[in-house]
Every structure is written in C-alpha cells, then in structure tokens.
XYZ file of C-alpha atoms in Angstrom:
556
model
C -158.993 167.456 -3.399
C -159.479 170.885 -2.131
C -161.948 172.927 -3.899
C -161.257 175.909 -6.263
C -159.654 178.983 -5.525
C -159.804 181.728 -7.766
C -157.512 185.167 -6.710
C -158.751 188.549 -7.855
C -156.522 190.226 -6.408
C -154.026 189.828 -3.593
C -156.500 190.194 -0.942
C -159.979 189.234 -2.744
C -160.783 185.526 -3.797
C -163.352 183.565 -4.372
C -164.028 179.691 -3.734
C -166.140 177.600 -6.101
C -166.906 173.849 -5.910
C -165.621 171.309 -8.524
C -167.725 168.383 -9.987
C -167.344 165.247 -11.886
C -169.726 164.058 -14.970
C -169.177 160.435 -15.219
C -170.521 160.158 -18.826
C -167.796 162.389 -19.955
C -165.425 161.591 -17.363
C -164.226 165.186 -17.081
C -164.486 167.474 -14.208
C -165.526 170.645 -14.148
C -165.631 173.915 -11.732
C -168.359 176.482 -10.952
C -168.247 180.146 -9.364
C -171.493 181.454 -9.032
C -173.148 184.730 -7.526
C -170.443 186.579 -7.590
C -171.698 190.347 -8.120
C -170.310 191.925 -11.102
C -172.131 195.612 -10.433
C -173.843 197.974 -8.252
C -176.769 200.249 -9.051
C -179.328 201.772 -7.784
C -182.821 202.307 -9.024
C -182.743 203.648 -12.524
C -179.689 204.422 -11.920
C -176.116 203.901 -13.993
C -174.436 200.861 -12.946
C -171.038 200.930 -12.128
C -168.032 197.680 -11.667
C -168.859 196.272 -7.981
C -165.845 196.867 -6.312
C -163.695 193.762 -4.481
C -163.816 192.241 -0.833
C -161.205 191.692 1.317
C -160.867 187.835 2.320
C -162.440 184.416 0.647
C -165.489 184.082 -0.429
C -167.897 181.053 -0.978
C -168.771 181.047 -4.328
C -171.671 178.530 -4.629
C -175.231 179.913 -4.670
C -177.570 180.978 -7.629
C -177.269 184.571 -8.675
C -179.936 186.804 -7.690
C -182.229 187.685 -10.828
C -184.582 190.449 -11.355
C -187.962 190.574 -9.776
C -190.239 189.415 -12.681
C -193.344 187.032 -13.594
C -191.986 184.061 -12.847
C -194.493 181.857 -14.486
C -193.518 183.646 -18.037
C -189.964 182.386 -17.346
C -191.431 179.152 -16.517
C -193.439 178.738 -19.784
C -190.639 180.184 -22.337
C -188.492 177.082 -20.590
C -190.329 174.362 -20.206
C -190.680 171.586 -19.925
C -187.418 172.096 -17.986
C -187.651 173.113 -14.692
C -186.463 176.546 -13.739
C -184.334 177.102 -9.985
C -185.204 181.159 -10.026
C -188.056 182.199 -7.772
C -189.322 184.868 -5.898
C -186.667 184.125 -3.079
C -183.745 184.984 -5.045
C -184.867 187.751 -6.893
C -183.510 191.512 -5.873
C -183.449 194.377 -7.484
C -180.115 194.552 -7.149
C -179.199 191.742 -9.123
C -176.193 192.424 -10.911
C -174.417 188.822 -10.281
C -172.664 186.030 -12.595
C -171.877 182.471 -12.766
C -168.452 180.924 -14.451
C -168.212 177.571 -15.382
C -164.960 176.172 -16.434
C -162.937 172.973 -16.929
C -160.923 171.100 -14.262
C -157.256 171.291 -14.403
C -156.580 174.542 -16.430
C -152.806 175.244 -17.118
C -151.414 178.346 -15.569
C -150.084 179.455 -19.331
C -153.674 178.473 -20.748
C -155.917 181.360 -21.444
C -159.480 179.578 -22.564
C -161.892 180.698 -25.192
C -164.992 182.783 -23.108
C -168.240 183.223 -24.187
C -170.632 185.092 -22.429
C -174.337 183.829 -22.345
C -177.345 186.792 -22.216
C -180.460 185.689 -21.014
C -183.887 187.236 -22.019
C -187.042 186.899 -23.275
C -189.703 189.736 -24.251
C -187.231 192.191 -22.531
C -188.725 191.268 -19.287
C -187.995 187.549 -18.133
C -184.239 186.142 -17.529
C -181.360 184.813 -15.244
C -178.069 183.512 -14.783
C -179.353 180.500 -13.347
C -181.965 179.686 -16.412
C -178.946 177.444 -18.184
C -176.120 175.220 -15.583
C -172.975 175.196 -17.603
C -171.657 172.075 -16.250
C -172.393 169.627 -19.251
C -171.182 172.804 -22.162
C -167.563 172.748 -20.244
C -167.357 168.967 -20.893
C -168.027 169.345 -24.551
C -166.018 172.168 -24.740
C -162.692 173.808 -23.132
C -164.243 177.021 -22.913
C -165.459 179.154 -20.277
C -168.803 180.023 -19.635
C -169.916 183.160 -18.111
C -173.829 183.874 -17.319
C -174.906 186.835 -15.553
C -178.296 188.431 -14.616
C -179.393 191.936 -15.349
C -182.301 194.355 -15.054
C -185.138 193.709 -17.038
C -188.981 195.161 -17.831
C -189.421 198.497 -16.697
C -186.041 197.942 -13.974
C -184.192 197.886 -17.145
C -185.988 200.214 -19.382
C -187.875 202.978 -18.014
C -187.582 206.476 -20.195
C -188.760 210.020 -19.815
C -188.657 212.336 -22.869
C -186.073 214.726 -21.041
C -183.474 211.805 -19.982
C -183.341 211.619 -16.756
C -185.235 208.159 -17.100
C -182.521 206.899 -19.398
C -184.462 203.871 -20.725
C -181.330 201.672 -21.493
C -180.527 200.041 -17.966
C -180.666 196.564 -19.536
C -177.914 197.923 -21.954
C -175.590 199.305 -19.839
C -175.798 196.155 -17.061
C -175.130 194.357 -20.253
C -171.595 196.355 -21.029
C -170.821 196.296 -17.258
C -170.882 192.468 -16.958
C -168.939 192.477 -19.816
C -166.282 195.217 -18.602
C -166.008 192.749 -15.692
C -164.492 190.195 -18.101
C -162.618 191.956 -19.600
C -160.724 192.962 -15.897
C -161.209 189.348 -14.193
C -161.758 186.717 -16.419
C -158.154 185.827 -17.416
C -157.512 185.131 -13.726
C -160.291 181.911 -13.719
C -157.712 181.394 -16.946
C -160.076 182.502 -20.084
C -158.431 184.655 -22.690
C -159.760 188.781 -22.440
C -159.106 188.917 -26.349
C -161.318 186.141 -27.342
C -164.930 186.613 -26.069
C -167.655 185.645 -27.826
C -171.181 187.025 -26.321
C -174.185 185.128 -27.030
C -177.832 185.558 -26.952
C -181.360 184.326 -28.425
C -184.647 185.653 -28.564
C -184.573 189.179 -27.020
C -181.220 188.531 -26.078
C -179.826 188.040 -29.231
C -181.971 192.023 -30.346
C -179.956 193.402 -27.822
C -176.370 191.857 -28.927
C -176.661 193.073 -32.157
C -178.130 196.376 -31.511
C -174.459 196.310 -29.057
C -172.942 196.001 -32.364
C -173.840 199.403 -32.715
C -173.053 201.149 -29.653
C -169.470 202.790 -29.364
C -169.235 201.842 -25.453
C -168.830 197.954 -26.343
C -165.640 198.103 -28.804
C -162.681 196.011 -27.429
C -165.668 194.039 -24.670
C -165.924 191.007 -27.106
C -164.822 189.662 -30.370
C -167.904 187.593 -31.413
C -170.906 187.087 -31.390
C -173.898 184.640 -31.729
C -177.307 185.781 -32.347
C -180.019 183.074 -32.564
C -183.642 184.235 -33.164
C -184.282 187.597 -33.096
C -182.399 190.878 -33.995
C -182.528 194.280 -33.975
C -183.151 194.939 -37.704
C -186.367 193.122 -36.808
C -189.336 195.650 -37.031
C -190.670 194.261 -34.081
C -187.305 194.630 -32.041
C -186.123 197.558 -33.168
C -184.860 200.470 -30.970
C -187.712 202.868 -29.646
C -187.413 206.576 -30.423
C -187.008 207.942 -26.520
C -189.897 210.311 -27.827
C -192.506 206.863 -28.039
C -190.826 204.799 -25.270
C -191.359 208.170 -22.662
C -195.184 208.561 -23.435
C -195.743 204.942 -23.341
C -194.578 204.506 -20.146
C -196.079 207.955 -18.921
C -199.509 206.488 -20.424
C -199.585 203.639 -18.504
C -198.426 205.690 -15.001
C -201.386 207.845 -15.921
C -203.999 204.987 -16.097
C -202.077 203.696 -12.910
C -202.769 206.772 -10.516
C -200.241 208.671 -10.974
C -200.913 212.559 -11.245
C -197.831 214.519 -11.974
C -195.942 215.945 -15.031
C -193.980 214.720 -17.627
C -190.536 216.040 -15.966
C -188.152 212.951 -15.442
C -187.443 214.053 -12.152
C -190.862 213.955 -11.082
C -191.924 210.828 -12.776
C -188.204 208.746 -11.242
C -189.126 209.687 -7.580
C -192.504 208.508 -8.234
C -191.261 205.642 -9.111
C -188.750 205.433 -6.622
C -191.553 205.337 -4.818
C -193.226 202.284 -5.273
C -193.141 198.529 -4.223
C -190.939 196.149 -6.315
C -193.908 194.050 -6.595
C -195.706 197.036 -8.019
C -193.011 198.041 -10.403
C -192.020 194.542 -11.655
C -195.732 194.460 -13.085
C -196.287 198.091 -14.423
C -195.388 197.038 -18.153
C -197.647 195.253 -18.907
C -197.056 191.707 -19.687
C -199.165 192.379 -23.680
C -197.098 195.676 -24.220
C -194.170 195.733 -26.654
C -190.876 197.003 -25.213
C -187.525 197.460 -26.441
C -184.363 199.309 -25.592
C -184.432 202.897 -26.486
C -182.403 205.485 -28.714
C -181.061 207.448 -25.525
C -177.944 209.196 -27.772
C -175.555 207.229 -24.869
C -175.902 203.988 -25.435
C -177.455 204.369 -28.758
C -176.996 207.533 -30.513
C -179.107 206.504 -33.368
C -181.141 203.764 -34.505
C -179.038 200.484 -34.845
C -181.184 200.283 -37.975
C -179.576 203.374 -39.897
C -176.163 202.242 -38.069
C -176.087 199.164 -40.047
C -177.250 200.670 -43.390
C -174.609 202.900 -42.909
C -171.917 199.822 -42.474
C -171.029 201.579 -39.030
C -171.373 198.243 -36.836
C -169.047 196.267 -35.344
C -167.649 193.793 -37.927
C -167.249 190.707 -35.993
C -167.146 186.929 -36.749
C -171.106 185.391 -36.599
C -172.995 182.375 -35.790
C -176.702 183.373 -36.622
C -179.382 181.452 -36.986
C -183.197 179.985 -35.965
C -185.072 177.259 -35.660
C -187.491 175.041 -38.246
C -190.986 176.689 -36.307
C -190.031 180.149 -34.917
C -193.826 181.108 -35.731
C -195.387 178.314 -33.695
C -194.841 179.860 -30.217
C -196.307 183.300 -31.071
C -199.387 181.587 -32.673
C -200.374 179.738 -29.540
C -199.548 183.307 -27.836
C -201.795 185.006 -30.010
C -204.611 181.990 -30.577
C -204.212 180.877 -26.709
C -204.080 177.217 -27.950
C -207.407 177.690 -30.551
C -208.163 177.359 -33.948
C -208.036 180.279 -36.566
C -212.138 180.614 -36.416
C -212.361 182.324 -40.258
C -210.841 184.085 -42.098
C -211.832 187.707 -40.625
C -209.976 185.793 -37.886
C -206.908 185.189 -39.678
C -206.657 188.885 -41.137
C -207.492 190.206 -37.416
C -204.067 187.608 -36.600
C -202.649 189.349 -39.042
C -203.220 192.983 -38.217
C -202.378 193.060 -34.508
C -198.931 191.540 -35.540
C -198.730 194.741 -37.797
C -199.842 197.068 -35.211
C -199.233 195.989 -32.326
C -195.663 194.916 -32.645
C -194.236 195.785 -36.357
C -195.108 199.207 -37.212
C -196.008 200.905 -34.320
C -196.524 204.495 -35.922
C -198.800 203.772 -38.796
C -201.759 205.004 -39.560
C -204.745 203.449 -39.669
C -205.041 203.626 -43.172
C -201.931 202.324 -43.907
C -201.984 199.794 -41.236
C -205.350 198.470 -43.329
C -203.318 198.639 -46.489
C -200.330 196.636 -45.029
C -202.507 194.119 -43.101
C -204.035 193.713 -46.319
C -201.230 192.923 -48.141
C -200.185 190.602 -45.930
C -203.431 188.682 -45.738
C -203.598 188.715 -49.917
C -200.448 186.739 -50.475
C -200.707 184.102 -47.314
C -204.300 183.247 -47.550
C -204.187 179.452 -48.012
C -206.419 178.127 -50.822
C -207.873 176.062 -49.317
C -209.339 177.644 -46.109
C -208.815 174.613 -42.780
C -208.097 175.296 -39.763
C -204.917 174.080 -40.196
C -204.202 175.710 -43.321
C -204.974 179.513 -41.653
C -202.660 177.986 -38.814
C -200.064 177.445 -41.133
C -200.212 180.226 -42.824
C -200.195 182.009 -39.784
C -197.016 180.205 -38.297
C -195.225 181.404 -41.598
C -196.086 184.996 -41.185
C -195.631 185.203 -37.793
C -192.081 183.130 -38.024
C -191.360 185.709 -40.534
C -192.176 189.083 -39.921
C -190.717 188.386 -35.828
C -187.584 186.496 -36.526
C -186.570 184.694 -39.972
C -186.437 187.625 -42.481
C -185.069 190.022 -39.933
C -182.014 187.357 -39.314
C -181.607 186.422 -42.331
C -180.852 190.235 -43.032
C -178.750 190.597 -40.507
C -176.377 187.430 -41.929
C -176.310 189.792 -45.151
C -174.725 192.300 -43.279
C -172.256 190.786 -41.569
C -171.252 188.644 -44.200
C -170.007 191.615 -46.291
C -167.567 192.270 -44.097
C -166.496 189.240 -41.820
C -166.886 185.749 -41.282
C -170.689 184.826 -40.891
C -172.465 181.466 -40.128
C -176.517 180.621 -40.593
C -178.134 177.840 -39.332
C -181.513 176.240 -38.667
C -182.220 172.999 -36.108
C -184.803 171.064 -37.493
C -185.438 168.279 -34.796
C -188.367 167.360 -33.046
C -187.898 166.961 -29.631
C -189.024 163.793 -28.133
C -190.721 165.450 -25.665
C -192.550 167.760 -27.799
C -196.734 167.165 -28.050
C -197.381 169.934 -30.690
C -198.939 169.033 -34.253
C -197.084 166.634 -36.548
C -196.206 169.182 -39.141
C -194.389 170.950 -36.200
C -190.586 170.959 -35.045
C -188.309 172.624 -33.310
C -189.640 175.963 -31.756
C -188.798 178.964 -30.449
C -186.288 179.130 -27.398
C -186.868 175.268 -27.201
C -183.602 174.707 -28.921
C -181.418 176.358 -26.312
C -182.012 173.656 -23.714
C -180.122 171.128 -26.314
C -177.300 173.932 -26.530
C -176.566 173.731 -23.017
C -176.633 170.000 -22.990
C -179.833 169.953 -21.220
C -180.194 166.424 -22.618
C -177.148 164.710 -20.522
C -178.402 166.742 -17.126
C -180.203 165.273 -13.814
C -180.935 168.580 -13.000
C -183.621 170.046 -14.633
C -186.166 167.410 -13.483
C -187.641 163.930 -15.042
C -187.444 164.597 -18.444
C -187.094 161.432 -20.524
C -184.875 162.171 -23.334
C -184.189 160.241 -26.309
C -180.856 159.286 -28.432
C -181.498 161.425 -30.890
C -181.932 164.061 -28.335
C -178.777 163.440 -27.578
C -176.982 163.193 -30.413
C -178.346 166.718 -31.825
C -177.474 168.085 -28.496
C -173.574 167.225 -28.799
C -173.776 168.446 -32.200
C -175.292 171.968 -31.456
C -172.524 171.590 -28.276
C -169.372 170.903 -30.395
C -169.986 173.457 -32.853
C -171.162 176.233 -30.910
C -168.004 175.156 -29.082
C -165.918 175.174 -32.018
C -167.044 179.075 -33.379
C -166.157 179.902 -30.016
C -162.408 179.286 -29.667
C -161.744 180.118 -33.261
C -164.544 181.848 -35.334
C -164.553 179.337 -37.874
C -166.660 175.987 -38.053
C -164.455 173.760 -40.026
C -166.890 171.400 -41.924
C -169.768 174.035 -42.532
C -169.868 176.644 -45.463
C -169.560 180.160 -44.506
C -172.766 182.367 -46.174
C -172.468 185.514 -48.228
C -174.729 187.049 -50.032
C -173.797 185.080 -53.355
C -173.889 181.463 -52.024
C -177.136 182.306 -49.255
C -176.014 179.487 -47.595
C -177.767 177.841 -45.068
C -176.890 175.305 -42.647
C -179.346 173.002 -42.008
C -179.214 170.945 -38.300
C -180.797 167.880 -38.444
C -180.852 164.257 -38.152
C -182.969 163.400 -41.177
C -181.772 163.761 -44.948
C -181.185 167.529 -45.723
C -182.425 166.667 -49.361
C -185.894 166.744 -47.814
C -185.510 169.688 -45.740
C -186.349 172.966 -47.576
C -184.673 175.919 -45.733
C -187.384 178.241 -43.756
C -185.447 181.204 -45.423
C -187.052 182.226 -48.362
C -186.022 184.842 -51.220
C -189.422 185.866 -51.646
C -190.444 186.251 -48.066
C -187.511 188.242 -46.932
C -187.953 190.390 -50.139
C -191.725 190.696 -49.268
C -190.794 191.394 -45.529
C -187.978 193.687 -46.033
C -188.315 195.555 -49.063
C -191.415 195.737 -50.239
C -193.236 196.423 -46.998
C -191.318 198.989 -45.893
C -191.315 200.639 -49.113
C -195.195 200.956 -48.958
C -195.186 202.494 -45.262
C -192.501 205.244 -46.011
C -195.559 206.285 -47.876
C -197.230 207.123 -44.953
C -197.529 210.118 -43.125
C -193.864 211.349 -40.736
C -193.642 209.727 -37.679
C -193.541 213.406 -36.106
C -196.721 213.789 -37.557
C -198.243 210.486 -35.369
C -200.708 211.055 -32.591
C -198.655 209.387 -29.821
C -202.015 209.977 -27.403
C -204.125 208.388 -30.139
C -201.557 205.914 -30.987
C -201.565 204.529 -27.623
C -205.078 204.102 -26.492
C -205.431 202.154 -30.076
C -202.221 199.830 -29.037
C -203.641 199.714 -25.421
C -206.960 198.388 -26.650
C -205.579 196.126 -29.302
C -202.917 194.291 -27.016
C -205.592 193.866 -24.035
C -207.867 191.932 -26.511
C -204.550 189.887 -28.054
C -203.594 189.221 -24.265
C -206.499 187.954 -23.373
C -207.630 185.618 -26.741
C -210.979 188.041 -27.445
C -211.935 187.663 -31.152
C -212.291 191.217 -32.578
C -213.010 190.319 -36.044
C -215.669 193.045 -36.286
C -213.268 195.816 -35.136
C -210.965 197.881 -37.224
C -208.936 199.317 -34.390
C-alpha cells in the first residue's frame, strides 16, 4: 500500500507514513515536521507559506532550544526523543496523527495538544499520537513553539512584546483552521488541550480577542490562569525583571526596547536559552495585543470565551513541587515548614507584597496547616496540601465555576498509582505523570522498557475513551456535568470511589481564594511596590529555593 498523501493545495503536498498497532488492529497515519510558521527573533510570527512539490513528512519537529534535562525529569520515567540536535530557534513545526482509511465526506473531531511546562520546557515530539488515534477517530495535532525568554521577553515600551509563546500558539492554530480539513478533520470542531503551564496559557486564550472562531473547546488539566502563581504579568514587572537579570549578566545599556532587542539579538542561543533563570517565575504578559487586560478581571467580568470544558487534576498535584522545593529531604522543623511556606507566597503567589504583609499571609497560612502532631511526614503532608493548593487545585477548581455558569463544564481527578511509581505510600498520581496514560503511553514500545501493569492499562483506555469522547461531542455521556450547585467531581480511579475523598475542598478554595486575597488588597498599591527592591528580595529567595539552602533564620 502506498503511503499517505495529503494535498494542500494543487501544487503543495505532503507524504506521511502509515502504521499498524496489532493490539488494536487499526492503522493509523502520521505527518510530522511540517512547519506551521516563520519568525524571527522576538519577532511576530506569521503562517509559513507552502512549497511547490511533495514533501516527506516523517521526522520529529524541531523544538525550542531549552534545558533538556528539565524536560527529561517533568517526563519521566518515559524517555524523551527531543535533544539538542533538533532544537532551532526557529521551531515553529507540527505533527498530525490520524486514522487509516478516512472517508472523503468525513470531517474528524481535532484536538490540538499544547505542550509546556514552567513556560520554558516543551515539544511536539514529547507525546506520539499513534496509540490516542486507535482509541479514538480523532485527529491529533501537536506542534512546538517558543518558550523561556524565546517566547517571552518584554521591555516596558513594547518593542519586546513579551507574548511570543502566545501568538505561536494562535498561529498553529490559524494553521488548522486553513489546512486541517484537507488531512479530513472538521475546522468547526477543535478542541485545544493543555496541562500544567499549558493548560495557564489556554485559558488565559480564553481571554484574548485574536483566538475567537480558532477552536471550540477546550481542556485544561492542572494549572490555570486564575492561579496566583500563573497569572498574567503586568508588562511593567515582566520588563524590569528581565532588564534585572541582563544587568547582573553584563549588559550596560538603557531600558529602551530597541536597545535591549539588539542586545539580545546579539547573543548565542546557548546563552539566551539559559538567561531566565531556571528558579525564576515567568508567565505571559499583559501586552494590550494579545492580552489587553488581565485574564483575571476578564473572567470576573464574564468576558471569556464560553466554551464546552474538561478540567481537572490529579490525586497529588503538591507532591512534585515539594520534592522541587525540599530536593528529596525532610521538612527539618517547623521554622522549616513556615520558610516552605513563605517562598511559595513570595516567590511565586504574590509577587508584589510587602514584606509585612507577606509575614502576615505566610503566617496565616502556616496557622491553619500546621499538623498537630509535628513528623516529618506530617509537615510533608501538610506541605503537599498547600502546595497542591495554592499552585493548582483551588485555582481550577475556580475556573470550573466559571465556566460552568455559562456552558457545559467537566471536573475530574485520576487517583491511580502508577505501577511504576517509588514515591511514599500515602502518595498517587502526580503532577504531569498522568498525561503519559492520556496518550496511551501504557500500550507503546516506544518510550523505552517500562514495565506496565493491567491496571495501567485499563486506566489508560479509560482516560483515552473519554478524553476521546469530550472531543467529538462536548459531552461525556455517563459522567455528571458540575455547576456550582451540584460541585461535582469526577473521580478516576480503579478502587471504590466511596473511599476516595475529593482533593477539592470548600474550605481550602474559600481559604485560597477569598480570604487570602481579601487580606492582601489591604496592602499597599502595586504602583506603590519597589520593583528594584522587589527583585533583589525574589532574586535572593529563589537562588536559596533552587538550590535546597535552609534559610529558616532569614526573613527575606
């Protein structure tokens, strides 16, 4: 059988190569690297334009330049295919997986898959969508974009824009919109999903006026940007911090974008790719393009897009930034656990708080999670639970609220150990672990000699069918929607749900959400905020996080 030709236009195609899975006994066909966009450093991007001829469609798409061995650790114990020898800054490619045998009058449910951690680490290639295509008649689009200071570089004045990771995002998706219904997926039903930063940056989409008509749902799994520690950067904040850290890295010149973009322009790729660095928070920026205001005041003003969605988390989101934040040690005391406790608050919450306030908040914080009983294990609890909540869980769970006042809205949580996993007892499913199961990671040979067990399995083809199944029609038949009045949560697991308690919590997302933020409107304007103060206090307090240092005795 010949392999698969795809036309995108009269004189532009592109061949892909067609497999067969045995276990499923269905075929199915892949297109990769095929460049969606074109742009040049800290630049716009703009739609790549087409090729005269055939071309082979068959290698990995290029990725960003990045840390490889953070991608690495947020994946594994699956092996990742992205190294230093396809990465490029110009890296605006995608992959399409779909079934064999598509009808000429079919026109497939798409989704389109975001990759990205920590705003910094991604691919296409991360996830092969061989094994979702079999589950599902859907198509599967991946695509890579630009990411860490590639993707989100600022200057007070604009020229830096500071939302290249956004607008790589609507471009790839503006390519779907023009080409996908000739691999034979429908235009007018895309779903785009992402998890983790990913899933920040799909709902702060929601808000942005360039995406309406680019997709029609979405799925955002463990993070979003109502989340305190996701949430959009004032251009202001985002411009010093970066001209901070230029400073401290030689350079001598002004503020003036211009200036500051052909220093950059510069530099090495090598020395770019690690100029934010790895312990600074970074998120996409209020640029009045992209985002012309805070997604945060765009959703409390009911002024998102009100599309169908699949939300949700997993049983241990707080695990993974423990072990960050402990590097794999106990909780030593407990002017260790409030130290925990305050560089979450000021390092990655509230950013523009005083110090007195941040004491007051940390405080707080501290007061009502203290275990009674002070273990090690007890402080790492206790830590997992504030961590799990103030990062992901109550910033989801508000983000379900909204969206269920207006349109169909799903929550979940996977509670399944994998058999893999070596962590503590008490300890689950964690962050961005889950993802491998909803790719059908499980039933692949190719992401090394991972043994993995039936139940594996059989939690993998669930999270499969029913991704699968929001996907071509919005709706999951056999779960209950949420709303507000029901707060209904589906739980995914294997064991008795009577046993389970959900990880969402009334009085956490009330502490969390309400009451928290009510205490730090208290504090002094945000105009008023030393950003030059500010940032030699974050500086010091994420190099001692980064590197594990116990600063117990400091009040920074």
């Amino acid at each position: 059988m010949p392999p698969p030709v795809v036309k995108l236009s009269p004189e532009c195609s592109v061949q892909g190569i067609r497999t067969f899975n045995r276990e499923f006994s269905k075929g199915v066909e892949s297109f990769t690297g095929i460049r969606y966009g074109e742009a040049e450093r800290f630049e716009r991007p703009k739609l790549a334009e087409l090729w005269e001829g055939t071309r082979i469609a068959n290698q990995r798409s290029k990725c960003c330049p990045q840390e490889f061995e953070f991608l690495e650790n947020q994946y594994a114990p699956i092996q990742i295919v992205d190294d230093e020898s396809n990465s490029d800054e110009n890296c605006l490619e995608l992959n399409i997986w779909r079934p064999s045998k598509i009808k000429e009058s079919e026109k497939l449910p798409v989704v389109v898959w975001s990759c990205c951690n920590h705003y910094r680490h991604g691919s296409a290639n991360v996830f092969n969508g061989d094994i979702f295509c079999c589950v599902n008649r859907v198509i599967l689009v991946t695509f890579s974009f630009r990411l860490g200071l590639f993707g989100l570089a600022a200057s007070e004045d604009g020229v830096l824009e500071g939302n290249y990771i956004l607008l790589d995002q609507i471009t790839a998706l503006r390519w779907v919109q023009k080409y996908i219904s000739n691999f034979g997926g429908d235009p007018n039903n895309v779903t785009f999903y992402g998890a983790s930063s990913a899933s920040s940056m799909v709902s702060c989409l929601l808000t942005s006026k360039l995406c309406r008509g680019l997709f029609h749902k979405v799925i955002c799994e463990s993070a979003s940007a109502l989340a305190t520690s996701s949430r959009a950067t004032p251009r202001k904040f985002a411009s010093e911090m970066h001209f901070f850290i230029l400073r401290k890295e030689g350079y001598k010149g002004s503020r003036n974008g211009n200036e500051i973009k052909q220093f950059l322009k510069s530099k090495s790729t090598d020395y770019l790719k690690v100029l934010l660095y790895s312990f600074l928070s970074v998120t996409t920026v209020i640029d009045g393009y992209v985002l012309e205001e805070d997604p945060v005041d765009v959703y409390d003003k009911g002024l998102f897009l009100k599309l169908p969605m699949l939300c949700g988390c997993v049983a241990d989101e707080g695990y993974t930034f423990s072990q960050f934040a402990l590097h794999n040690s106990n909780v030593k005391s407990d002017s260790h656990f409030v130290d925990l406790i305050r560089r979450a608050i000021r390092l990655y919450c509230y950013l523009f708080l005083s110090k007195e306030m941040g004491e007051k908040i940390t405080k707080l914080v501290a007061d009502k999670y203290r275990p009674e009983i002070q273990t090690h294990e007890n402080f790492f609890k206790a830590i997992m639970e504030i961590y799990g909540n103030i990062y992901i869980l109550s910033n989801v769970l508000k983000l379900a609220r909204y969206h269920s006042e207006h349109n169909t809205t799903y929550l979940c949580e996977l509670h399944h150990r994998p058999d893999y996993f070596e962590g503590p007892e008490f300890v689950s499913m964690v962050h961005s672990k889950d993802l491998a199961f909803k790719f059908g990671v499980p039933f692949s040979k190719k992401y090394g000699d991972l043994k993995w067990s039936d139940d594996d399995k059989e939690i993998s083809l669930r999270l499969m069918k029913k991704h699968g199944e929001f996907i071509e029609t919005g709706e999951i038949s056999d779960w209950q929607k949420f709303t507000t009045k029901t707060k209904h949560t589906e739980i995914i697991s294997l064991k008795s749900k009577t046993k389970l308690a959900s990880v969402f919590k009334d009085d956490n997302y009330e502490f969390f959400n309400e009451t928290i933020p009510n205490i730090v409107k208290e504090d002094k304007p945000i105009e008023n905020f030393c950003l030059e103060e500010g940032m030699k206090t974050y500086m010091v307090a994420s190099y001692v996080t980064f590197l594990g240092f116990d600063t117990s005795n400091n009040n920074y």
